[in-house]
A tleap script that builds the chain and sets N, CA, C and O, in Angstrom:
source leaprc.protein.ff14SB
mol = sequence {
  NGLN VAL GLN LEU VAL GLU SER GLY GLY GLY
  LEU VAL GLN PRO GLY GLY SER LEU ARG LEU
  SER CYS ALA ALA SER GLY THR ILE LEU SER
  ILE GLY ASP MET GLY TRP TYR ARG GLN ALA
  PRO GLY LYS GLN ARG GLU PHE VAL ALA GLY
  ILE ALA GLY GLY GLY ASN THR ASN TYR ALA
  ASP SER VAL LYS GLY ARG PHE THR ILE SER
  ARG ASP ASN ALA LYS ASN THR VAL HIE LEU
  GLN MET THR SER LEU LYS PRO GLU ASP THR
  ALA VAL TYR TYR CYS ASN ALA ILE ILE ARG
  THR ALA TRP PRO VAL ARG THR VAL ASP SER
  TRP GLY GLN GLY THR GLN VAL THR VAL SER
  CSER
}
set mol.1.N position { -25.335 51.343 68.013 }
set mol.1.CA position { -26.559 51.930 67.522 }
set mol.1.C position { -27.769 50.911 67.896 }
set mol.1.O position { -28.908 51.191 67.522 }
set mol.2.N position { -27.534 49.832 68.572 }
set mol.2.CA position { -28.459 48.759 69.003 }
set mol.2.C position { -28.532 48.630 70.454 }
set mol.2.O position { -27.533 48.900 71.122 }
set mol.3.N position { -29.550 48.267 70.978 }
set mol.3.CA position { -29.680 48.168 72.497 }
set mol.3.C position { -30.349 46.877 72.824 }
set mol.3.O position { -31.190 46.443 72.038 }
set mol.4.N position { -30.056 46.229 73.902 }
set mol.4.CA position { -30.777 45.154 74.527 }
set mol.4.C position { -31.321 45.580 75.819 }
set mol.4.O position { -30.567 46.081 76.653 }
set mol.5.N position { -32.638 45.413 76.063 }
set mol.5.CA position { -33.250 45.702 77.376 }
set mol.5.C position { -33.831 44.621 77.995 }
set mol.5.O position { -34.676 43.980 77.370 }
set mol.6.N position { -33.504 44.284 79.195 }
set mol.6.CA position { -34.197 43.164 79.929 }
set mol.6.C position { -35.236 43.591 80.801 }
set mol.6.O position { -35.214 44.718 81.294 }
set mol.7.N position { -36.275 42.653 81.059 }
set mol.7.CA position { -37.357 43.031 82.130 }
set mol.7.C position { -37.842 41.836 82.567 }
set mol.7.O position { -37.552 40.775 82.015 }
set mol.8.N position { -38.688 41.939 83.691 }
set mol.8.CA position { -39.178 40.801 84.249 }
set mol.8.C position { -38.669 40.265 85.509 }
set mol.8.O position { -39.295 39.372 86.079 }
set mol.9.N position { -37.611 40.725 85.979 }
set mol.9.CA position { -36.924 40.345 87.178 }
set mol.9.C position { -37.698 40.774 88.425 }
set mol.9.O position { -38.642 41.549 88.271 }
set mol.10.N position { -37.390 40.348 89.614 }
set mol.10.CA position { -37.956 40.592 90.627 }
set mol.10.C position { -37.801 39.705 91.852 }
set mol.10.O position { -36.922 38.844 91.792 }
set mol.11.N position { -38.579 39.804 93.019 }
set mol.11.CA position { -38.488 39.029 94.012 }
set mol.11.C position { -39.434 37.962 94.153 }
set mol.11.O position { -40.618 38.289 94.226 }
set mol.12.N position { -39.109 36.647 94.208 }
set mol.12.CA position { -40.097 35.495 94.326 }
set mol.12.C position { -39.650 34.510 95.292 }
set mol.12.O position { -38.467 34.431 95.624 }
set mol.13.N position { -40.502 33.805 95.722 }
set mol.13.CA position { -40.295 32.891 96.842 }
set mol.13.C position { -39.816 31.488 96.168 }
set mol.13.O position { -40.155 31.215 95.017 }
set mol.14.N position { -39.089 30.700 96.872 }
set mol.14.CA position { -38.504 29.494 96.388 }
set mol.14.C position { -39.663 28.580 95.978 }
set mol.14.O position { -40.692 28.422 96.636 }
set mol.15.N position { -39.349 27.957 94.727 }
set mol.15.CA position { -40.572 27.174 94.157 }
set mol.15.C position { -41.330 28.030 93.125 }
set mol.15.O position { -42.111 27.473 92.353 }
set mol.16.N position { -41.125 29.406 93.079 }
set mol.16.CA position { -41.930 30.235 92.281 }
set mol.16.C position { -41.479 30.245 90.924 }
set mol.16.O position { -40.568 29.530 90.506 }
set mol.17.N position { -42.204 31.163 90.163 }
set mol.17.CA position { -41.734 31.347 88.605 }
set mol.17.C position { -41.475 32.754 88.293 }
set mol.17.O position { -41.965 33.634 89.001 }
set mol.18.N position { -40.728 33.030 87.268 }
set mol.18.CA position { -40.574 34.255 86.659 }
set mol.18.C position { -40.385 34.160 85.192 }
set mol.18.O position { -39.958 33.124 84.683 }
set mol.19.N position { -40.678 35.172 84.523 }
set mol.19.CA position { -40.489 35.084 82.996 }
set mol.19.C position { -39.563 36.297 82.686 }
set mol.19.O position { -40.000 37.409 82.984 }
set mol.20.N position { -38.407 36.207 82.156 }
set mol.20.CA position { -37.553 37.281 81.836 }
set mol.20.C position { -37.706 37.578 80.452 }
set mol.20.O position { -37.850 36.602 79.715 }
set mol.21.N position { -37.707 38.777 79.907 }
set mol.21.CA position { -37.720 39.149 78.479 }
set mol.21.C position { -36.595 40.213 78.055 }
set mol.21.O position { -36.107 41.061 78.801 }
set mol.22.N position { -36.332 40.029 76.911 }
set mol.22.CA position { -35.081 40.927 76.297 }
set mol.22.C position { -35.673 41.342 74.975 }
set mol.22.O position { -36.144 40.507 74.203 }
set mol.23.N position { -35.648 42.647 74.711 }
set mol.23.CA position { -35.920 43.205 73.503 }
set mol.23.C position { -34.739 44.003 72.889 }
set mol.23.O position { -34.131 44.862 73.527 }
set mol.24.N position { -34.474 43.681 71.682 }
set mol.24.CA position { -33.488 44.456 70.778 }
set mol.24.C position { -34.018 45.486 70.031 }
set mol.24.O position { -35.060 45.272 69.412 }
set mol.25.N position { -33.448 46.645 69.973 }
set mol.25.CA position { -33.990 47.784 69.243 }
set mol.25.C position { -32.838 48.327 68.435 }
set mol.25.O position { -31.686 48.009 68.729 }
set mol.26.N position { -33.108 49.142 67.419 }
set mol.26.CA position { -32.179 49.807 66.704 }
set mol.26.C position { -32.189 49.439 65.262 }
set mol.26.O position { -33.174 48.838 64.833 }
set mol.27.N position { -31.223 49.728 64.483 }
set mol.27.CA position { -31.203 49.380 62.937 }
set mol.27.C position { -30.658 48.017 62.927 }
set mol.27.O position { -29.441 47.872 62.813 }
set mol.28.N position { -31.431 47.011 63.035 }
set mol.28.CA position { -31.128 45.664 63.017 }
set mol.28.C position { -31.363 45.056 61.620 }
set mol.28.O position { -32.429 45.246 61.035 }
set mol.29.N position { -30.357 44.320 61.084 }
set mol.29.CA position { -30.520 43.592 60.019 }
set mol.29.C position { -31.008 42.043 60.415 }
set mol.29.O position { -31.978 41.504 59.883 }
set mol.30.N position { -30.285 41.503 61.301 }
set mol.30.CA position { -30.689 40.172 61.736 }
set mol.30.C position { -30.053 39.810 63.025 }
set mol.30.O position { -29.038 40.442 63.318 }
set mol.31.N position { -30.431 38.994 63.760 }
set mol.31.CA position { -29.792 38.570 65.020 }
set mol.31.C position { -29.506 37.063 64.982 }
set mol.31.O position { -30.383 36.256 64.672 }
set mol.32.N position { -28.283 36.713 65.298 }
set mol.32.CA position { -27.810 35.453 65.268 }
set mol.32.C position { -28.184 34.631 66.716 }
set mol.32.O position { -29.336 34.498 67.130 }
set mol.33.N position { -27.113 34.173 67.316 }
set mol.33.CA position { -27.188 33.345 68.676 }
set mol.33.C position { -27.695 34.386 69.673 }
set mol.33.O position { -27.335 35.560 69.592 }
set mol.34.N position { -28.540 33.941 70.621 }
set mol.34.CA position { -28.864 34.757 71.827 }
set mol.34.C position { -28.885 33.832 72.900 }
set mol.34.O position { -28.989 32.614 72.751 }
set mol.35.N position { -28.770 34.514 74.149 }
set mol.35.CA position { -28.591 33.816 75.301 }
set mol.35.C position { -28.715 34.611 76.570 }
set mol.35.O position { -28.632 35.839 76.572 }
set mol.36.N position { -28.920 33.881 77.664 }
set mol.36.CA position { -28.818 34.408 78.948 }
set mol.36.C position { -27.772 33.972 79.807 }
set mol.36.O position { -27.437 32.787 79.846 }
set mol.37.N position { -27.162 34.973 80.590 }
set mol.37.CA position { -25.980 34.693 81.498 }
set mol.37.C position { -26.461 35.325 82.828 }
set mol.37.O position { -27.326 36.200 82.847 }
set mol.38.N position { -25.814 34.802 84.020 }
set mol.38.CA position { -26.140 35.423 85.301 }
set mol.38.C position { -24.981 35.511 85.997 }
set mol.38.O position { -23.997 34.799 85.795 }
set mol.39.N position { -25.088 36.528 86.965 }
set mol.39.CA position { -23.812 36.704 87.867 }
set mol.39.C position { -24.260 37.001 89.302 }
set mol.39.O position { -24.860 38.046 89.553 }
set mol.40.N position { -23.999 36.169 90.167 }
set mol.40.CA position { -24.248 36.362 91.525 }
set mol.40.C position { -23.023 37.131 92.234 }
set mol.40.O position { -21.904 37.177 91.722 }
set mol.41.N position { -23.346 37.726 93.457 }
set mol.41.CA position { -22.299 38.445 94.171 }
set mol.41.C position { -21.092 37.617 94.575 }
set mol.41.O position { -21.278 36.658 95.323 }
set mol.42.N position { -19.861 37.908 94.140 }
set mol.42.CA position { -18.707 37.178 94.438 }
set mol.42.C position { -18.218 36.023 93.514 }
set mol.42.O position { -17.237 35.299 93.686 }
set mol.43.N position { -19.198 36.011 92.412 }
set mol.43.CA position { -18.965 34.922 91.452 }
set mol.43.C position { -18.856 35.282 90.143 }
set mol.43.O position { -19.381 36.328 89.760 }
set mol.44.N position { -18.106 34.401 89.217 }
set mol.44.CA position { -18.052 34.869 87.823 }
set mol.44.C position { -19.307 34.852 87.240 }
set mol.44.O position { -20.210 34.182 87.740 }
set mol.45.N position { -19.482 35.570 86.149 }
set mol.45.CA position { -20.731 35.517 85.216 }
set mol.45.C position { -20.714 34.100 84.564 }
set mol.45.O position { -19.667 33.642 84.105 }
set mol.46.N position { -21.844 33.441 84.532 }
set mol.46.CA position { -21.969 32.108 84.076 }
set mol.46.C position { -23.046 31.999 82.977 }
set mol.46.O position { -24.033 32.734 82.987 }
set mol.47.N position { -22.850 31.138 82.104 }
set mol.47.CA position { -23.887 30.769 81.117 }
set mol.47.C position { -25.118 30.132 81.553 }
set mol.47.O position { -25.019 29.173 82.318 }
set mol.48.N position { -26.238 30.520 81.182 }
set mol.48.CA position { -27.574 29.870 81.641 }
set mol.48.C position { -28.196 29.159 80.568 }
set mol.48.O position { -28.507 27.976 80.710 }
set mol.49.N position { -28.389 29.747 79.568 }
set mol.49.CA position { -29.241 29.195 78.434 }
set mol.49.C position { -28.882 29.903 77.175 }
set mol.49.O position { -28.478 31.064 77.231 }
set mol.50.N position { -29.009 29.257 76.012 }
set mol.50.CA position { -28.738 29.913 74.704 }
set mol.50.C position { -29.614 29.256 73.670 }
set mol.50.O position { -30.035 28.102 73.756 }
set mol.51.N position { -29.849 30.092 72.688 }
set mol.51.CA position { -30.786 29.692 71.523 }
set mol.51.C position { -30.092 30.227 70.266 }
set mol.51.O position { -29.777 31.415 70.189 }
set mol.52.N position { -29.857 29.364 69.296 }
set mol.52.CA position { -29.418 29.665 67.950 }
set mol.52.C position { -30.297 30.231 67.190 }
set mol.52.O position { -31.479 30.167 67.529 }
set mol.53.N position { -29.935 30.888 66.035 }
set mol.53.CA position { -30.880 31.500 65.139 }
set mol.53.C position { -31.928 30.521 64.570 }
set mol.53.O position { -33.091 30.864 64.361 }
set mol.54.N position { -31.444 29.271 64.329 }
set mol.54.CA position { -32.399 28.221 63.858 }
set mol.54.C position { -33.205 27.686 64.762 }
set mol.54.O position { -34.114 26.981 64.323 }
set mol.55.N position { -33.091 27.875 66.263 }
set mol.55.CA position { -33.896 27.418 67.175 }
set mol.55.C position { -33.279 26.465 68.115 }
set mol.55.O position { -33.922 26.133 69.111 }
set mol.56.N position { -32.117 25.998 67.908 }
set mol.56.CA position { -31.509 24.960 68.837 }
set mol.56.C position { -31.110 25.590 69.965 }
set mol.56.O position { -30.541 26.681 69.940 }
set mol.57.N position { -31.408 24.885 71.129 }
set mol.57.CA position { -31.268 25.440 72.508 }
set mol.57.C position { -30.189 24.560 73.292 }
set mol.57.O position { -29.910 23.407 72.965 }
set mol.58.N position { -29.663 25.186 74.277 }
set mol.58.CA position { -28.823 24.420 75.155 }
set mol.58.C position { -28.761 25.220 76.514 }
set mol.58.O position { -28.787 26.451 76.518 }
set mol.59.N position { -28.679 24.481 77.644 }
set mol.59.CA position { -28.907 24.923 79.014 }
set mol.59.C position { -27.735 24.515 79.892 }
set mol.59.O position { -27.146 23.462 79.650 }
set mol.60.N position { -27.376 25.285 80.881 }
set mol.60.CA position { -26.532 24.854 81.995 }
set mol.60.C position { -27.149 23.678 82.653 }
set mol.60.O position { -28.375 23.569 82.694 }
set mol.61.N position { -26.335 22.770 83.184 }
set mol.61.CA position { -26.767 21.699 83.915 }
set mol.61.C position { -27.641 22.124 85.215 }
set mol.61.O position { -28.582 21.438 85.615 }
set mol.62.N position { -27.282 23.160 85.742 }
set mol.62.CA position { -28.064 23.672 86.985 }
set mol.62.C position { -29.424 24.115 86.788 }
set mol.62.O position { -30.217 24.188 87.727 }
set mol.63.N position { -29.762 24.459 85.424 }
set mol.63.CA position { -31.117 24.894 85.208 }
set mol.63.C position { -31.886 23.946 84.300 }
set mol.63.O position { -33.042 24.265 84.025 }
set mol.64.N position { -31.425 22.909 83.840 }
set mol.64.CA position { -32.184 21.995 82.919 }
set mol.64.C position { -33.352 21.419 83.564 }
set mol.64.O position { -33.349 20.964 84.708 }
set mol.65.N position { -34.357 21.458 82.776 }
set mol.65.CA position { -35.697 21.061 83.262 }
set mol.65.C position { -36.378 22.118 84.047 }
set mol.65.O position { -37.533 21.856 84.385 }
set mol.66.N position { -35.916 23.187 84.379 }
set mol.66.CA position { -36.500 24.203 85.044 }
set mol.66.C position { -36.692 25.373 84.292 }
set mol.66.O position { -37.733 26.024 84.394 }
set mol.67.N position { -35.682 25.723 83.472 }
set mol.67.CA position { -35.683 26.965 82.662 }
set mol.67.C position { -35.984 26.609 81.059 }
set mol.67.O position { -35.596 25.576 80.513 }
set mol.68.N position { -36.672 27.559 80.480 }
set mol.68.CA position { -36.858 27.339 79.118 }
set mol.68.C position { -36.606 28.683 78.411 }
set mol.68.O position { -37.100 29.748 78.781 }
set mol.69.N position { -35.734 28.514 77.289 }
set mol.69.CA position { -35.511 29.779 76.558 }
set mol.69.C position { -36.275 29.655 75.139 }
set mol.69.O position { -36.456 28.615 74.505 }
set mol.70.N position { -36.654 30.881 74.813 }
set mol.70.CA position { -37.396 30.853 73.494 }
set mol.70.C position { -37.064 32.325 72.832 }
set mol.70.O position { -36.545 33.239 73.472 }
set mol.71.N position { -37.418 32.400 71.554 }
set mol.71.CA position { -37.058 33.651 70.874 }
set mol.71.C position { -38.204 33.833 69.887 }
set mol.71.O position { -38.890 32.869 69.548 }
set mol.72.N position { -38.422 35.105 69.408 }
set mol.72.CA position { -39.362 35.628 68.472 }
set mol.72.C position { -38.659 36.465 67.432 }
set mol.72.O position { -38.567 37.680 67.602 }
set mol.73.N position { -38.175 35.896 66.401 }
set mol.73.CA position { -37.300 36.583 65.331 }
set mol.73.C position { -38.006 37.676 64.818 }
set mol.73.O position { -37.389 38.707 64.549 }
set mol.74.N position { -39.279 37.592 64.636 }
set mol.74.CA position { -40.197 38.724 64.024 }
set mol.74.C position { -40.054 40.000 65.001 }
set mol.74.O position { -39.905 41.128 64.531 }
set mol.75.N position { -40.108 39.754 66.393 }
set mol.75.CA position { -39.996 40.784 67.300 }
set mol.75.C position { -38.819 41.169 67.898 }
set mol.75.O position { -38.797 42.030 68.778 }
set mol.76.N position { -37.663 40.503 67.422 }
set mol.76.CA position { -36.331 40.643 67.928 }
set mol.76.C position { -36.278 40.489 69.444 }
set mol.76.O position { -35.504 41.203 70.081 }
set mol.77.N position { -37.001 39.664 70.013 }
set mol.77.CA position { -37.013 39.259 71.512 }
set mol.77.C position { -36.581 37.852 71.833 }
set mol.77.O position { -36.750 36.923 71.044 }
set mol.78.N position { -36.032 37.729 72.991 }
set mol.78.CA position { -35.720 36.414 73.681 }
set mol.78.C position { -36.326 36.408 75.011 }
set mol.78.O position { -36.456 37.453 75.648 }
set mol.79.N position { -36.744 35.140 75.503 }
set mol.79.CA position { -37.434 34.980 76.641 }
set mol.79.C position { -36.712 33.817 77.514 }
set mol.79.O position { -36.128 32.885 76.961 }
set mol.80.N position { -36.800 33.946 78.884 }
set mol.80.CA position { -36.382 32.923 79.748 }
set mol.80.C position { -37.457 32.733 80.752 }
set mol.80.O position { -37.608 33.538 81.671 }
set mol.81.N position { -38.251 31.627 80.590 }
set mol.81.CA position { -39.273 31.133 81.566 }
set mol.81.C position { -38.475 30.317 82.719 }
set mol.81.O position { -37.760 29.343 82.483 }
set mol.82.N position { -38.676 30.784 83.804 }
set mol.82.CA position { -37.981 30.152 85.069 }
set mol.82.C position { -39.011 29.589 85.901 }
set mol.82.O position { -39.948 30.282 86.299 }
set mol.83.N position { -38.888 28.364 86.188 }
set mol.83.CA position { -39.752 27.809 87.078 }
set mol.83.C position { -38.966 26.928 88.317 }
set mol.83.O position { -37.811 26.514 88.224 }
set mol.84.N position { -39.717 26.769 89.309 }
set mol.84.CA position { -39.133 25.820 90.552 }
set mol.84.C position { -37.945 26.541 90.882 }
set mol.84.O position { -36.890 25.920 91.015 }
set mol.85.N position { -37.994 27.835 91.037 }
set mol.85.CA position { -36.737 28.694 91.342 }
set mol.85.C position { -36.198 28.277 92.719 }
set mol.85.O position { -36.976 27.916 93.602 }
set mol.86.N position { -34.902 28.324 92.900 }
set mol.86.CA position { -34.221 28.122 94.019 }
set mol.86.C position { -33.424 29.375 94.421 }
set mol.86.O position { -33.169 30.287 93.634 }
set mol.87.N position { -33.018 29.339 95.829 }
set mol.87.CA position { -32.214 30.592 96.319 }
set mol.87.C position { -30.974 30.698 95.583 }
set mol.87.O position { -30.455 31.802 95.420 }
set mol.88.N position { -30.410 29.543 95.085 }
set mol.88.CA position { -29.245 29.517 94.282 }
set mol.88.C position { -29.350 30.161 92.912 }
set mol.88.O position { -28.323 30.275 92.242 }
set mol.89.N position { -30.458 30.570 92.471 }
set mol.89.CA position { -30.699 31.229 91.151 }
set mol.89.C position { -30.667 32.676 91.413 }
set mol.89.O position { -30.854 33.427 90.455 }
set mol.90.N position { -30.454 33.169 92.587 }
set mol.90.CA position { -30.518 34.631 92.824 }
set mol.90.C position { -29.121 35.151 92.083 }
set mol.90.O position { -28.031 34.608 92.262 }
set mol.91.N position { -29.328 36.206 91.292 }
set mol.91.CA position { -28.280 36.725 90.520 }
set mol.91.C position { -28.845 37.831 89.678 }
set mol.91.O position { -30.061 38.003 89.600 }
set mol.92.N position { -27.960 38.593 89.035 }
set mol.92.CA position { -28.268 39.659 88.079 }
set mol.92.C position { -28.282 38.788 86.685 }
set mol.92.O position { -27.331 38.047 86.436 }
set mol.93.N position { -29.302 38.895 85.863 }
set mol.93.CA position { -29.484 38.176 84.621 }
set mol.93.C position { -29.277 38.979 83.398 }
set mol.93.O position { -29.916 40.023 83.264 }
set mol.94.N position { -28.410 38.573 82.460 }
set mol.94.CA position { -28.004 39.450 81.537 }
set mol.94.C position { -28.467 38.862 80.187 }
set mol.94.O position { -28.337 37.653 79.997 }
set mol.95.N position { -28.972 39.618 79.293 }
set mol.95.CA position { -29.313 39.232 77.883 }
set mol.95.C position { -28.100 39.266 76.935 }
set mol.95.O position { -27.332 40.203 77.151 }
set mol.96.N position { -27.789 38.476 75.981 }
set mol.96.CA position { -26.732 38.655 75.082 }
set mol.96.C position { -27.118 38.227 73.669 }
set mol.96.O position { -27.792 37.208 73.520 }
set mol.97.N position { -26.739 38.926 72.671 }
set mol.97.CA position { -27.030 38.517 71.259 }
set mol.97.C position { -26.084 38.958 70.335 }
set mol.97.O position { -25.387 39.933 70.616 }
set mol.98.N position { -25.960 38.358 69.239 }
set mol.98.CA position { -25.078 38.739 68.269 }
set mol.98.C position { -25.875 39.303 67.158 }
set mol.98.O position { -26.597 38.579 66.473 }
set mol.99.N position { -25.751 40.720 66.937 }
set mol.99.CA position { -26.523 41.416 66.187 }
set mol.99.C position { -25.882 41.990 64.864 }
set mol.99.O position { -24.838 42.639 64.926 }
set mol.100.N position { -26.491 41.754 63.723 }
set mol.100.CA position { -26.114 42.344 62.514 }
set mol.100.C position { -26.772 43.402 62.185 }
set mol.100.O position { -27.927 43.276 61.778 }
set mol.101.N position { -26.150 44.713 62.297 }
set mol.101.CA position { -26.853 46.026 62.193 }
set mol.101.C position { -27.061 46.270 60.874 }
set mol.101.O position { -26.205 45.854 60.093 }
set mol.102.N position { -28.151 46.940 60.385 }
set mol.102.CA position { -28.443 47.364 59.018 }
set mol.102.C position { -27.654 48.658 58.504 }
set mol.102.O position { -27.263 48.800 57.345 }
set mol.103.N position { -27.491 49.518 59.472 }
set mol.103.CA position { -26.706 50.919 59.087 }
set mol.103.C position { -26.096 51.323 60.283 }
set mol.103.O position { -26.853 51.529 61.232 }
set mol.104.N position { -24.833 51.488 60.451 }
set mol.104.CA position { -23.839 50.879 59.432 }
set mol.104.C position { -23.915 49.363 59.438 }
set mol.104.O position { -24.412 48.762 60.390 }
set mol.105.N position { -23.466 48.803 58.468 }
set mol.105.CA position { -23.462 47.256 58.382 }
set mol.105.C position { -22.302 46.707 59.090 }
set mol.105.O position { -21.151 46.877 58.688 }
set mol.106.N position { -22.616 46.030 60.170 }
set mol.106.CA position { -21.548 45.409 61.095 }
set mol.106.C position { -22.259 44.340 61.887 }
set mol.106.O position { -23.477 44.171 61.948 }
set mol.107.N position { -21.235 43.590 62.532 }
set mol.107.CA position { -21.762 42.515 63.408 }
set mol.107.C position { -21.301 43.043 64.887 }
set mol.107.O position { -20.169 43.500 65.046 }
set mol.108.N position { -22.187 42.960 65.897 }
set mol.108.CA position { -21.831 43.270 67.224 }
set mol.108.C position { -22.213 42.293 68.297 }
set mol.108.O position { -23.262 41.661 68.168 }
set mol.109.N position { -21.420 42.115 69.377 }
set mol.109.CA position { -21.612 41.243 70.391 }
set mol.109.C position { -22.376 42.136 71.572 }
set mol.109.O position { -21.719 42.774 72.395 }
set mol.110.N position { -23.716 42.118 71.570 }
set mol.110.CA position { -24.402 43.023 72.500 }
set mol.110.C position { -24.836 42.548 73.733 }
set mol.110.O position { -25.220 41.380 73.799 }
set mol.111.N position { -24.842 43.404 74.928 }
set mol.111.CA position { -25.395 42.939 76.094 }
set mol.111.C position { -26.340 43.785 76.605 }
set mol.111.O position { -26.301 44.963 76.249 }
set mol.112.N position { -27.310 43.362 77.486 }
set mol.112.CA position { -28.146 44.398 78.213 }
set mol.112.C position { -27.639 44.671 79.431 }
set mol.112.O position { -26.587 44.150 79.800 }
set mol.113.N position { -28.307 45.491 80.166 }
set mol.113.CA position { -27.853 46.164 81.540 }
set mol.113.C position { -28.166 45.082 82.640 }
set mol.113.O position { -27.613 45.196 83.734 }
set mol.114.N position { -28.905 44.189 82.433 }
set mol.114.CA position { -29.055 43.188 83.524 }
set mol.114.C position { -30.485 43.472 84.228 }
set mol.114.O position { -30.961 44.607 84.248 }
set mol.115.N position { -31.113 42.390 84.787 }
set mol.115.CA position { -32.225 42.521 85.593 }
set mol.115.C position { -32.044 41.624 86.826 }
set mol.115.O position { -31.522 40.524 86.647 }
set mol.116.N position { -32.427 41.989 88.065 }
set mol.116.CA position { -32.253 41.342 89.224 }
set mol.116.C position { -33.202 40.379 89.380 }
set mol.116.O position { -34.382 40.627 89.129 }
set mol.117.N position { -32.821 39.257 89.782 }
set mol.117.CA position { -33.695 38.008 90.268 }
set mol.117.C position { -33.379 37.625 91.621 }
set mol.117.O position { -32.251 37.178 91.834 }
set mol.118.N position { -34.231 37.737 92.601 }
set mol.118.CA position { -33.902 37.311 93.903 }
set mol.118.C position { -34.885 36.295 94.384 }
set mol.118.O position { -36.072 36.609 94.466 }
set mol.119.N position { -34.480 35.111 94.705 }
set mol.119.CA position { -35.283 34.100 95.338 }
set mol.119.C position { -35.099 33.862 96.676 }
set mol.119.O position { -34.097 33.277 97.088 }
set mol.120.N position { -36.094 34.316 97.490 }
set mol.120.CA position { -36.010 34.283 98.854 }
set mol.120.C position { -37.381 34.116 99.560 }
set mol.120.O position { -38.366 34.573 98.979 }
set mol.121.N position { -37.534 33.505 100.758 }
set mol.121.CA position { -38.699 33.553 101.477 }
set mol.121.C position { -38.689 34.603 102.497 }
set mol.121.O position { -39.669 34.767 103.223 }
savepdb mol mol.pdb
quit
């Protein structure tokens, strides 16, 4: 009864920037940890960035210093600001969140459908 919807993906040149957004909707009581993962063709899905409910963040080594994750608890959203993009960043990016639903009351591990990011000249 809850959904995560990503937006902001697209085609960008190397060195460019993109800002991904993910909005949660439904009968939400609260949201715990949130994060971004990505999957390139022929590769396993990998962790990119995470942010806890209290605001603590962590990043994959490959994106440290280039990506920034943030959240707005009042709006049930999480964002990923990506700068200095490289061709290696090309992948489908997925939003993830641990959601406590209000009705029925339960905790679910939710995933969005993904948004394509392509870095190419």
